Coordinates of C-alpha atoms and ligand atoms in Angstrom, one line a residue:
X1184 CA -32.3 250.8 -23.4
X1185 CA -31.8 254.2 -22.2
X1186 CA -32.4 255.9 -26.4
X1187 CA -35.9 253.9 -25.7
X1188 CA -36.2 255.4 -22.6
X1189 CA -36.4 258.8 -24.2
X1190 CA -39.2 257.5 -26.4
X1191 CA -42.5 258.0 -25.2
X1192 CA -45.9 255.8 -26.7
X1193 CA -49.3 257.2 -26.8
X1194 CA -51.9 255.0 -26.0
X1195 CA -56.0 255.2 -26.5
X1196 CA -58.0 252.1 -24.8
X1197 CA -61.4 252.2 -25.8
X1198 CA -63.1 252.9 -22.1
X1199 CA -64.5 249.3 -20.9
X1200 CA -62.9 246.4 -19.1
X1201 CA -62.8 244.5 -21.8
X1202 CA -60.9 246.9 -23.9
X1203 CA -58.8 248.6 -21.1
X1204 CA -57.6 245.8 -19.5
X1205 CA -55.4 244.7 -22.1
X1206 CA -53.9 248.0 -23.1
X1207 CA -52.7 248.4 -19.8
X1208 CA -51.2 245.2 -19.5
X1209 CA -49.6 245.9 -22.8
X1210 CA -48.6 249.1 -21.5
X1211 CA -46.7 247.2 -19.1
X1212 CA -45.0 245.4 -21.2
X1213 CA -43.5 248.5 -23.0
X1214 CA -43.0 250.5 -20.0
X1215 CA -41.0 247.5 -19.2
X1216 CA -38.7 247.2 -22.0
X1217 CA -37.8 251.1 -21.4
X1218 CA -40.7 253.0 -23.3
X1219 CA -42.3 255.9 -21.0
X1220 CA -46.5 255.3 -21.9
X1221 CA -48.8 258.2 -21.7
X1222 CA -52.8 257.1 -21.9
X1223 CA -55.1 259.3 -23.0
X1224 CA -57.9 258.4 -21.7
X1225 CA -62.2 259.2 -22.5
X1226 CA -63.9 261.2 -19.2
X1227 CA -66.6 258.3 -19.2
X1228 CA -65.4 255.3 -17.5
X1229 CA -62.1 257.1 -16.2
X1230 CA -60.1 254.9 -14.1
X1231 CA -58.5 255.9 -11.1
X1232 CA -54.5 256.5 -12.5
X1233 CA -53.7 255.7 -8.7
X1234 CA -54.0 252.4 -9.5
X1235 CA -51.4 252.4 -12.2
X1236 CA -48.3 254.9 -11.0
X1237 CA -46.0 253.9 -14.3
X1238 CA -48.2 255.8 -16.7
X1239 CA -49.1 259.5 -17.2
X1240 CA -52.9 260.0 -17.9
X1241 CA -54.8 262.3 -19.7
X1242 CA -58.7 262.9 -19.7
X1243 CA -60.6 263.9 -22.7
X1244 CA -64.2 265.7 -22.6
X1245 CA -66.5 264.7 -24.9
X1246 CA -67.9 266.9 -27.2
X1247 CA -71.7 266.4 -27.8
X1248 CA -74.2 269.1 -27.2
X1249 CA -76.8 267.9 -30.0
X1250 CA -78.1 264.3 -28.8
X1251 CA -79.0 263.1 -25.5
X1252 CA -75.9 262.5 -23.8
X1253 CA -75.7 258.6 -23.8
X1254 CA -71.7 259.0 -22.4
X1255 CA -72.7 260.7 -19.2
X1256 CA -74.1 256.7 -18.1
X1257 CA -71.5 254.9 -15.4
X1258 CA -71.6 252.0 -17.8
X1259 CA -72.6 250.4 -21.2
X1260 CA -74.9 247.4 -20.3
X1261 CA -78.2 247.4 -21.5
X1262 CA -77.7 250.6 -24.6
X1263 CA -77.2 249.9 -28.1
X1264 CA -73.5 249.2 -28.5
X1265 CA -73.4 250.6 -32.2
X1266 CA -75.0 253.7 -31.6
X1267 CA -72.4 254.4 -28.5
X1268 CA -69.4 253.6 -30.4
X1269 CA -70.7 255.6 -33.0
X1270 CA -71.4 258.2 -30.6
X1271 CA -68.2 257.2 -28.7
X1272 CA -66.1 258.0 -32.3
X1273 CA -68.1 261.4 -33.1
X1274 CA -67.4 263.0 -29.6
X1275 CA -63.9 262.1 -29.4
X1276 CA -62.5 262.8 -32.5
X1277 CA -61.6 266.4 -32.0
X1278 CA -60.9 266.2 -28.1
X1279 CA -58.0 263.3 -28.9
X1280 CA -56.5 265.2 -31.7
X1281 CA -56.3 268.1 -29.6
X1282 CA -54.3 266.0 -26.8
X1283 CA -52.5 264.2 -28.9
X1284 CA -51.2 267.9 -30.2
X1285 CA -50.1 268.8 -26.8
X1286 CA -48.8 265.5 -26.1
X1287 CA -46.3 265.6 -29.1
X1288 CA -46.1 269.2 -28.8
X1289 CA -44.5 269.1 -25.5
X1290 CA -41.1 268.2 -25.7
X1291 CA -41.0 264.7 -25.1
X1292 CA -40.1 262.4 -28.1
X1293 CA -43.3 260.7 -29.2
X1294 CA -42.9 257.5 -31.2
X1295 CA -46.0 255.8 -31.6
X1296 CA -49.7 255.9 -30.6
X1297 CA -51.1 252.6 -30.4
X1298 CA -55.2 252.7 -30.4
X1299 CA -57.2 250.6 -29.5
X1300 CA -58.6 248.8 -33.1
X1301 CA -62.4 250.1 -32.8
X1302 CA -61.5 253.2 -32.4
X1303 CA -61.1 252.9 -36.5
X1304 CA -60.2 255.9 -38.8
X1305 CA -61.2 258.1 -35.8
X1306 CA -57.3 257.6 -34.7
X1307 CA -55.9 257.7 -38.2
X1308 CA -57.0 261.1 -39.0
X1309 CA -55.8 262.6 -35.8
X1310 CA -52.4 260.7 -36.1
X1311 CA -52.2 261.9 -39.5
X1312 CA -53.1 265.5 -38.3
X1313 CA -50.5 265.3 -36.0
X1314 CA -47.8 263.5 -37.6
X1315 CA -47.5 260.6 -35.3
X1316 CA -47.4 256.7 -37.0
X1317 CA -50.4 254.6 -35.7
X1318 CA -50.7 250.8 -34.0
X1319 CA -53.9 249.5 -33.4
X1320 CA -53.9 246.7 -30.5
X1321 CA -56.8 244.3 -31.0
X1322 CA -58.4 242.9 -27.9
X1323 CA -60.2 240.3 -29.8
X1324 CA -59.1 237.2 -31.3
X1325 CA -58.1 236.5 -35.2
X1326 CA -61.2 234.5 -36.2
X1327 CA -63.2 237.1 -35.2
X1328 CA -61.3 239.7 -36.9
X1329 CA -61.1 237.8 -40.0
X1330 CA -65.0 237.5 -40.2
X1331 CA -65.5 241.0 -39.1
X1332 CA -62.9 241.8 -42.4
X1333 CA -65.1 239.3 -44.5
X1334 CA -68.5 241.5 -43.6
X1335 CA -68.6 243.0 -47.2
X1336 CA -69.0 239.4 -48.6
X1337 CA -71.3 237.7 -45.9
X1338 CA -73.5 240.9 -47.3
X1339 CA -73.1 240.1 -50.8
X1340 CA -73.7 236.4 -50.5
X1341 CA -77.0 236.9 -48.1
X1342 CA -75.8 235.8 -45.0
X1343 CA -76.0 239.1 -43.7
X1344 CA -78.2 240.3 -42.5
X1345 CA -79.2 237.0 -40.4
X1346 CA -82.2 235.3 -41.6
X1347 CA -83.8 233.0 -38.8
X1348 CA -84.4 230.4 -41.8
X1349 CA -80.9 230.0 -42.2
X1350 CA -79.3 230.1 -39.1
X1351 CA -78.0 226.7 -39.0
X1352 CA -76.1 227.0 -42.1
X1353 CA -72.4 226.2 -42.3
X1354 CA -70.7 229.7 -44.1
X1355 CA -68.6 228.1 -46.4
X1356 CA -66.6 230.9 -46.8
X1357 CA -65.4 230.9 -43.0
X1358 CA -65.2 227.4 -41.5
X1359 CA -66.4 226.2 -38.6
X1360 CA -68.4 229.2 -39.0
X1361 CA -72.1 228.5 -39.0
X1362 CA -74.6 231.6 -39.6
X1363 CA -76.0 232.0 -36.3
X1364 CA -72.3 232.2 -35.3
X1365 CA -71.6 235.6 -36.9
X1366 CA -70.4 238.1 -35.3
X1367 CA -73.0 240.9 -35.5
X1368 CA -75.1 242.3 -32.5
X1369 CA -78.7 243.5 -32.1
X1370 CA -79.2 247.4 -32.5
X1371 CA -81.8 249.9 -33.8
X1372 CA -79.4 251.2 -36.0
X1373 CA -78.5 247.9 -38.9
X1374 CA -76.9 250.1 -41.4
X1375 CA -74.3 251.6 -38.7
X1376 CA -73.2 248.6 -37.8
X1377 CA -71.6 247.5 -41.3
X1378 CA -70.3 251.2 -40.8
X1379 CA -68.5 250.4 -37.6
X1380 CA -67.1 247.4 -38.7
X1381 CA -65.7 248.6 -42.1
X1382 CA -64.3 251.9 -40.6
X1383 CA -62.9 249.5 -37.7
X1384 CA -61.2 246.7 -40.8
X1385 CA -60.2 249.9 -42.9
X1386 CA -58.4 251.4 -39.8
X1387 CA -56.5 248.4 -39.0
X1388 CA -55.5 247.7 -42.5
X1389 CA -53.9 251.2 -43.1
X1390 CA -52.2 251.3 -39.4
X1391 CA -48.4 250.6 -39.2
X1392 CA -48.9 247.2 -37.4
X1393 CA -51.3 245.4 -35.4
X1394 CA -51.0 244.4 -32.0
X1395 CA -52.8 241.2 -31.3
X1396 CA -53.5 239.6 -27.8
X1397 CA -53.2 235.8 -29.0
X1398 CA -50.4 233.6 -29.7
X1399 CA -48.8 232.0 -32.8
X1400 CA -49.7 228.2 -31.9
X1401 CA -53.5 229.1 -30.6
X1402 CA -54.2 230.7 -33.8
X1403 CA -51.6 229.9 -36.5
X1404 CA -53.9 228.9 -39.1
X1405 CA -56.5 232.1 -39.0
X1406 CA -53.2 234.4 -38.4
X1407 CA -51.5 233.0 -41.5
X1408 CA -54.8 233.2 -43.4
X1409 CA -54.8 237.2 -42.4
X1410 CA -51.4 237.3 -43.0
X1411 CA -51.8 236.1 -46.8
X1412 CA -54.5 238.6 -47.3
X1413 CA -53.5 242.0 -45.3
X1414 CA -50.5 243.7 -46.0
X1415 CA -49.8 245.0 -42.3
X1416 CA -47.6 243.6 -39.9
X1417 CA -49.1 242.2 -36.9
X1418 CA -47.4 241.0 -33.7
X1419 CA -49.2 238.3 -32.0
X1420 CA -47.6 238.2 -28.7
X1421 CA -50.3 237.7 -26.0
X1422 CA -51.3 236.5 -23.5
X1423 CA -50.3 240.0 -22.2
X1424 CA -51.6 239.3 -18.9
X1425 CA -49.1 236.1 -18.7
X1426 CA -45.9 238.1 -19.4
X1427 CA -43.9 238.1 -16.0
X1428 CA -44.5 242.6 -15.8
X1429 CA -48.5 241.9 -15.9
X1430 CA -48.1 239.0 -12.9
X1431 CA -48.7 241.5 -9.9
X1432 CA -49.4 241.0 -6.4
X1433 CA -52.9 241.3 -5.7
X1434 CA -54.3 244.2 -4.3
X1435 CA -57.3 242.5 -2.4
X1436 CA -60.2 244.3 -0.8
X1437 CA -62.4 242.6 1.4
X1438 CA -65.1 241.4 -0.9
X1439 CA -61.9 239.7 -3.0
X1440 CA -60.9 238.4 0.3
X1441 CA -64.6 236.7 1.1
X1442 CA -64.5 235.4 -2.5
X1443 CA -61.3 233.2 -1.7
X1444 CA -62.1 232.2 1.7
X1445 CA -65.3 230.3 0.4
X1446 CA -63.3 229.2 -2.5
X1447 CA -60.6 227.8 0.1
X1448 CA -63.6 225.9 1.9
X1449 CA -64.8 223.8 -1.6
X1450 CA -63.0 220.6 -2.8
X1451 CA -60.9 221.3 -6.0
X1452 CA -62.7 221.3 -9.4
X1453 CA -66.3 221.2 -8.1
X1454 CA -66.5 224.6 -8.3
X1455 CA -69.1 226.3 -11.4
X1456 CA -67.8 229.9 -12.1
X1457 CA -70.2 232.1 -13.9
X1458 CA -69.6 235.3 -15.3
X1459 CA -70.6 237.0 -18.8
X1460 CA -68.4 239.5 -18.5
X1461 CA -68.9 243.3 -18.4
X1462 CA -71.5 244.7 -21.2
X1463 CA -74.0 241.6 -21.8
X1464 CA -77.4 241.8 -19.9
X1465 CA -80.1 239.4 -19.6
X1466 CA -84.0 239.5 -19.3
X1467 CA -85.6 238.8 -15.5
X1468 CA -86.8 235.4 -17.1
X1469 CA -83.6 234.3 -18.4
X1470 CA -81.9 235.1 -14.7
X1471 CA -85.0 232.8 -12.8
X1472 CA -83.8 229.6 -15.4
X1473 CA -80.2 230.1 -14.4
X1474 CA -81.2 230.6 -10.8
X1475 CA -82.9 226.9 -11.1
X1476 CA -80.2 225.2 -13.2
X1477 CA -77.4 226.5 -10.6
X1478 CA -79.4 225.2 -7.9
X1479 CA -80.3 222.0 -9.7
X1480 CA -76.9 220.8 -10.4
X1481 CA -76.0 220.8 -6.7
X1482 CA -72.5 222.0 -7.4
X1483 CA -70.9 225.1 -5.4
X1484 CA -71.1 228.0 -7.7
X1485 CA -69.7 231.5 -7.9
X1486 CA -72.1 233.7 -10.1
X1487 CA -70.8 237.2 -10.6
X1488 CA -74.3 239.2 -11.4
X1489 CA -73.4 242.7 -12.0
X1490 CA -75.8 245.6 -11.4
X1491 CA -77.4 246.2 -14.6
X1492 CA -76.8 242.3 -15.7
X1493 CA -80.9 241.7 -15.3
X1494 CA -82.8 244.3 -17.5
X1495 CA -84.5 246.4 -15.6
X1496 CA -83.5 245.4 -12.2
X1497 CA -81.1 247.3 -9.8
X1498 CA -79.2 243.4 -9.2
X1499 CA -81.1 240.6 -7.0
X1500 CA -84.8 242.3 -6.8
X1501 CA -85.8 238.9 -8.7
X1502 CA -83.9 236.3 -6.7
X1503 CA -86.8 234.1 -6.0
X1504 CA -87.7 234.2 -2.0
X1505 CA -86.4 231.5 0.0
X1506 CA -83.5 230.9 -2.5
X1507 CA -80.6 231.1 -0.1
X1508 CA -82.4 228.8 2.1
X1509 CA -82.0 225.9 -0.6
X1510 CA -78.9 227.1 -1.4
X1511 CA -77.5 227.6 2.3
X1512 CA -73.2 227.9 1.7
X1513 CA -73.3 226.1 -1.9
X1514 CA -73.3 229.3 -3.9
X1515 CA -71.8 233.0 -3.5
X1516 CA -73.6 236.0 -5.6
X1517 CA -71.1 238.7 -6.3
X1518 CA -71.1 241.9 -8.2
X1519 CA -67.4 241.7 -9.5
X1520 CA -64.7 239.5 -8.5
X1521 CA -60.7 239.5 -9.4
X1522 CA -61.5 236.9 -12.6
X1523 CA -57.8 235.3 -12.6
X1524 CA -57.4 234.7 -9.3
X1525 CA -60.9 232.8 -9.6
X1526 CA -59.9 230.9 -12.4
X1527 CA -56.5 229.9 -10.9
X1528 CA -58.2 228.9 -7.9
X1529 CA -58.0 224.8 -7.7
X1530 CA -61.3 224.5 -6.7
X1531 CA -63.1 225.8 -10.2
X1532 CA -64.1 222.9 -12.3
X1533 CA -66.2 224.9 -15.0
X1534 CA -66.6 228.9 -16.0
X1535 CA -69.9 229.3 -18.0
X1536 CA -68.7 232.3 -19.3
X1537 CA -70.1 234.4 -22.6
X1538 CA -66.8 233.8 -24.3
X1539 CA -66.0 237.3 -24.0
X1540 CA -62.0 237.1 -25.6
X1541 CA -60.1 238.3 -22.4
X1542 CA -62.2 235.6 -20.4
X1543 CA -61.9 232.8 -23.0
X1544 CA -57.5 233.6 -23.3
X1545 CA -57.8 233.7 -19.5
X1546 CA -60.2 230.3 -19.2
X1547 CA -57.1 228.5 -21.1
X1548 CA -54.2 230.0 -19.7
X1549 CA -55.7 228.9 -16.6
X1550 CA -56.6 225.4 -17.4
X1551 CA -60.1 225.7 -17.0
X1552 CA -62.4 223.8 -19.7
X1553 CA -66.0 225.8 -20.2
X1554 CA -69.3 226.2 -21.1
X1555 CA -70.2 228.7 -23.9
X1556 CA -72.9 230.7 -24.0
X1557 CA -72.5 234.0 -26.3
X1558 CA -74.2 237.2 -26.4
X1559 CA -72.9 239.3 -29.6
X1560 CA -70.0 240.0 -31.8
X1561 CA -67.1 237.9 -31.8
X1562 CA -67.9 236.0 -28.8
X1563 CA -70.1 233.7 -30.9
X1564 CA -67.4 233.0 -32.9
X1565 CA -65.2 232.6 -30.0
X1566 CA -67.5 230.6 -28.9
X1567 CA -67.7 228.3 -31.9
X1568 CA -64.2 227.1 -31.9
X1569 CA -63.7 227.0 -28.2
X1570 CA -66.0 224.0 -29.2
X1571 CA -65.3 222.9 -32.5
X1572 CA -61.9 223.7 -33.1
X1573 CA -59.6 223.6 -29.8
X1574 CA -62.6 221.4 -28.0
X1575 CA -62.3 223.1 -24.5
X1576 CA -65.8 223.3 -23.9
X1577 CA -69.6 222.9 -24.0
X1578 CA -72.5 224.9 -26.1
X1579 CA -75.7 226.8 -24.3
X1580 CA -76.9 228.2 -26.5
X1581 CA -79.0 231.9 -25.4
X1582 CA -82.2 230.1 -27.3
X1583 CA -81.6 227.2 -24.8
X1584 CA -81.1 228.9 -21.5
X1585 CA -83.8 226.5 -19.7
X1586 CA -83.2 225.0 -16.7
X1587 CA -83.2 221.6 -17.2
X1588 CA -80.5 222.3 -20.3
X1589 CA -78.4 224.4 -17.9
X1590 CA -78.3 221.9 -15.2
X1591 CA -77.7 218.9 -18.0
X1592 CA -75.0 220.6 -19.6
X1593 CA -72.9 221.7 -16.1
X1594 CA -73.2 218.2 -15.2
X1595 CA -72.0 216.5 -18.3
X1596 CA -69.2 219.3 -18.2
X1597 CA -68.1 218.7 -15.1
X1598 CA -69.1 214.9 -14.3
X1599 CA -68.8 212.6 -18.0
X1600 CA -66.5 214.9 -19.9
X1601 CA -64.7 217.1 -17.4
X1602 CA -61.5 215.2 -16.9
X1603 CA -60.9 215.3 -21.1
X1604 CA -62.1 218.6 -21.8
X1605 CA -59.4 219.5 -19.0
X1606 CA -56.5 217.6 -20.5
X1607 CA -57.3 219.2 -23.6
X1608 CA -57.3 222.8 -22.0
X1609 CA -54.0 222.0 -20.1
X1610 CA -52.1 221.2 -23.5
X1611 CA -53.4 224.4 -24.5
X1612 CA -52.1 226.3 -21.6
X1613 CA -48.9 224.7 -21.7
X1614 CA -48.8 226.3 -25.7
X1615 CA -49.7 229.4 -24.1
X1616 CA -46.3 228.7 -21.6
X1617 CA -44.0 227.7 -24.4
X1618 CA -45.5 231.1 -26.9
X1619 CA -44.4 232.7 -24.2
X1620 CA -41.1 231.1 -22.9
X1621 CA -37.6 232.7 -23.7
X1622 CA -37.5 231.3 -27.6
X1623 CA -41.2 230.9 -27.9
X1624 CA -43.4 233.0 -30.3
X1625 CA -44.8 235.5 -28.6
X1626 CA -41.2 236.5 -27.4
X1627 CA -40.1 236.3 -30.2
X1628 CA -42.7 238.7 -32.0
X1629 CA -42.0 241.0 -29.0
X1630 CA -38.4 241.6 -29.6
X1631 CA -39.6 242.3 -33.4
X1632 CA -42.7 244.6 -32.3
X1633 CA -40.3 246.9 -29.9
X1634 CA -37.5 247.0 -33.0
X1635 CA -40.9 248.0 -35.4
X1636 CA -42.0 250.5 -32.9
X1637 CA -38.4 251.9 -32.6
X1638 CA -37.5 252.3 -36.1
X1639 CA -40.6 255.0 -36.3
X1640 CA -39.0 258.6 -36.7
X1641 CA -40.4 260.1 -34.1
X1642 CA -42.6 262.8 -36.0
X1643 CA -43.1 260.3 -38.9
X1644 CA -45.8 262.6 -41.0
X1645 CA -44.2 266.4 -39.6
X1646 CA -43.6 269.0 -42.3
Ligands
UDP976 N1 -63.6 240.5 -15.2 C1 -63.2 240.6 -13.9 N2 -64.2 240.4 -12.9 C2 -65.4 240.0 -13.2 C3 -65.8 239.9 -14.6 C4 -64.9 240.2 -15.5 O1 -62.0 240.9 -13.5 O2 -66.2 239.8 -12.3 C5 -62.6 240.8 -16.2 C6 -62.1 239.6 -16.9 O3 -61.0 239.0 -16.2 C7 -61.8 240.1 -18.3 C8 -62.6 241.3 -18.5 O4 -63.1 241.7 -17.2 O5 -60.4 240.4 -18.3 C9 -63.8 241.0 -19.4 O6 -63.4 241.0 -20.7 P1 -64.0 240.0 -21.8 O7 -63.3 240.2 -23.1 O8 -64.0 238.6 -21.3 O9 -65.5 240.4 -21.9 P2 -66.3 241.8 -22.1 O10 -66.5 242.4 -20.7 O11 -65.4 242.7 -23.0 O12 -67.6 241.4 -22.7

């Protein structure tokens, strides 16, 4: 313990919840079997390091003087997510291999850097530079990786890019996998994406080990598929946010506090929780069906709209007039909302969620069966075997968001099929609880990933 005390990771979370979230729980986890953890972190998005005394943080300053600069936004929803990480990669690239040349130029014993996986080749060629080995942590699941790897054949066998014609189609290839379920997003700039996602597959595949947050029993059959076809080691031992360091007490502010008093007053499972995470937006006309199908249902909900959910809109501008009046106590609007604690709560029956992977590992762990309604990337294929494969919840589709559908689908959810969707969630979490148990997998892979980790010299590449 105290040698890995001396031994200090580097890690580089790609700046949104989504990504950050888990590289600080797996921070945790590090900094709890004795490794010091230094983030280096973008200047967009910075988070307050207040918040998270362990760790040493370091800011980075973009460099971009040529385009309009995109990374000066407080958030990602509503832009083209291909051209920011693209943008994201270019202006970064130089500033982190700077810091990382002061980080491991300063004394302390470096070890590792673990990146965060989209980062891509932007992370090997500073690591290189600097002499330091590379992890990537993915904070997606398998599946998605895996048809995200196979991008080079959906091209060649025309299922990329998606035809309408064909969107039913079953892809052989990558079973359940139907076209429509690919995991591709819209942007002005096609050709970039496949960029992105090969430079993203090509970085993982030369790294010293992937990170993955999943466990062996949720996704043995994809991770053994992987396994048989890349020759990196990969350490599936999530769910980070399970692992007794990442179970904190609550820092509530009073908005958190409102949330679970109106919780506290609904009887248990009646509850609908809706939230599509952080980057996803919707148009004005989708918000008005999903403002009818919540009120149609008659169940208590929870939405969580953020501002900049409804394009175009500061955040409730379009709530119909005399909503609340039908609505009276039966439903809360909130801008953001402590997402475990919600899903822990005994009162939520449902989360209509956009299958977002933090959200759908958090759904299970938490026993909560849901309905599925994905944006882009890998949450449609998230989405696809929360449904077909492990059968914990419903499809809405984006092409169905009507509110007669939305109010039909809650309903069967929660009143015909709820009970059974539930049992089959629960087995599921208590997977998760066994993974994770003294013996189980993910502890397992653990003990291997801090042996791996340690057995770097600690300026692997130096001169
Ligand atoms: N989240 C939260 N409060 C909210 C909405 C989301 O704490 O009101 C958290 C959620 O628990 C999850 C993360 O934000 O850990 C969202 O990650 P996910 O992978 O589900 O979706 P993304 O935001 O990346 O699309």
């Amino acid at each position: 313990m105290d040698d890995k005390k001396e031994r200090s990771i580097i890690m580089f979370p790609l700046p949104f919840p989504g990504h950050f979230n888990p590289m600080i729980q797996l921070a945790r986890i590090l900094h709890h079997r004795g490794f010091s953890v230094t983030i280096i972190h973008t200047s967009f998005n910075f988070p307050d390091p207040t918040h998270y005394p362990n760790f040493t943080f370091r800011t980075i300053h973009h460099h971009n003087e040529e385009e309009e600069d995109p990374l000066s936004k407080p958030d990602a929803s509503g832009m083209d997510l291909v051209t920011f990480i693209r943008q994201l990669r270019q202006s970064y690239a130089d500033p982190l291999r700077d810091s990382l040349k002061a980080e491991v130029g300063g004394g302390e014993t470096a070890c590792c850097l673990v990146s965060d996986v989209v980062w891509g080749k932007t992370t090997e060629v500073a690591a290189e530079e600097v002499g330091i080995r590379r992890m990537v942590l993915t904070t997606s699941g398998v599946a998605s990786f895996c048809a995200f790897a196979a991008y080079p054949l959906l091209r060649d066998k025309h299922y990329l890019p998606i035809q309408d014609s064909r969107l039913d189609e079953p892809v052989t290839e990558l079973p359940p996998l139907r076209v429509k379920d690919l995991p591709v997003m819209e942007t002005n700039e096609p050709e970039e994406l496949f960029r992105v996602v090969n430079n993203m597959v090509e970085g993982a595949k030369s790294s010293s080990g992937i990170i993955w947050n999943t466990f062996e029993d949720f996704e043995s059959t994809t991770l053994m598929d992987f396994s048989s076809e890349f020759r990196v080691p990969v350490f599936p031992i999530g769910p980070f946010y399970k692992h007794s360091e990442n179970i904190l007490p609550t820092m509530k502010n009073k908005e958190d506090h409102a949330t679970n008093d109106w919780l506290n007053k609904q009887s248990p499972r009646t509850v609908v929780y809706v939230s599509f995470g952080s980057l996803a937006d919707i148009e004005e006309k989708e918000f008005l069906e999903i403002v009818w199908g919540l009120r149609n249902t008659k169940r208590p909900f929870l939405w969580v709209v953020r501002s900049g959910l409804v394009r175009g809109t500061d955040w409730l501008e379009s709530l119909p007039c005399g909503f609340w009046e039908n609505i009276g106590l039966k439903g809360k609007i909130v801008k953001w909302v402590n997402q475990l604690e919600v899903l822990a709560h005994p009162a939520v029956g449902v989360f209509w969620t956009h299958c977002g992977w933090n959200s759908t590992l958090e759904s299970i762990c938490e026993g909560v069966p849901m309905v599925c309604t994905p944006f882009f990337t890998d949450q449609r294929v998230n989405a696809r075997y929360i449904v077909d494969v492990w059968q914990v919840g419903f499809m809405l589709e984006r092409s169905n968001l009507d509110r007669k559908e939305i109010d039909k689908v809650l309903r069967k959810q929660m009143l015909e099929e709820g009970d059974g969707m539930r049992e089959s969630c629960l087995k599921l979490t208590e997977r998760a609880n066994v993974c994770l148990s003294k013996d189980g997998s993910s502890s397992k892979y653990l003990e291997k990933l801090v042996s791996h980790v340690m057995s770097f010299d600690s300026y692997a590449f130096a001169s």
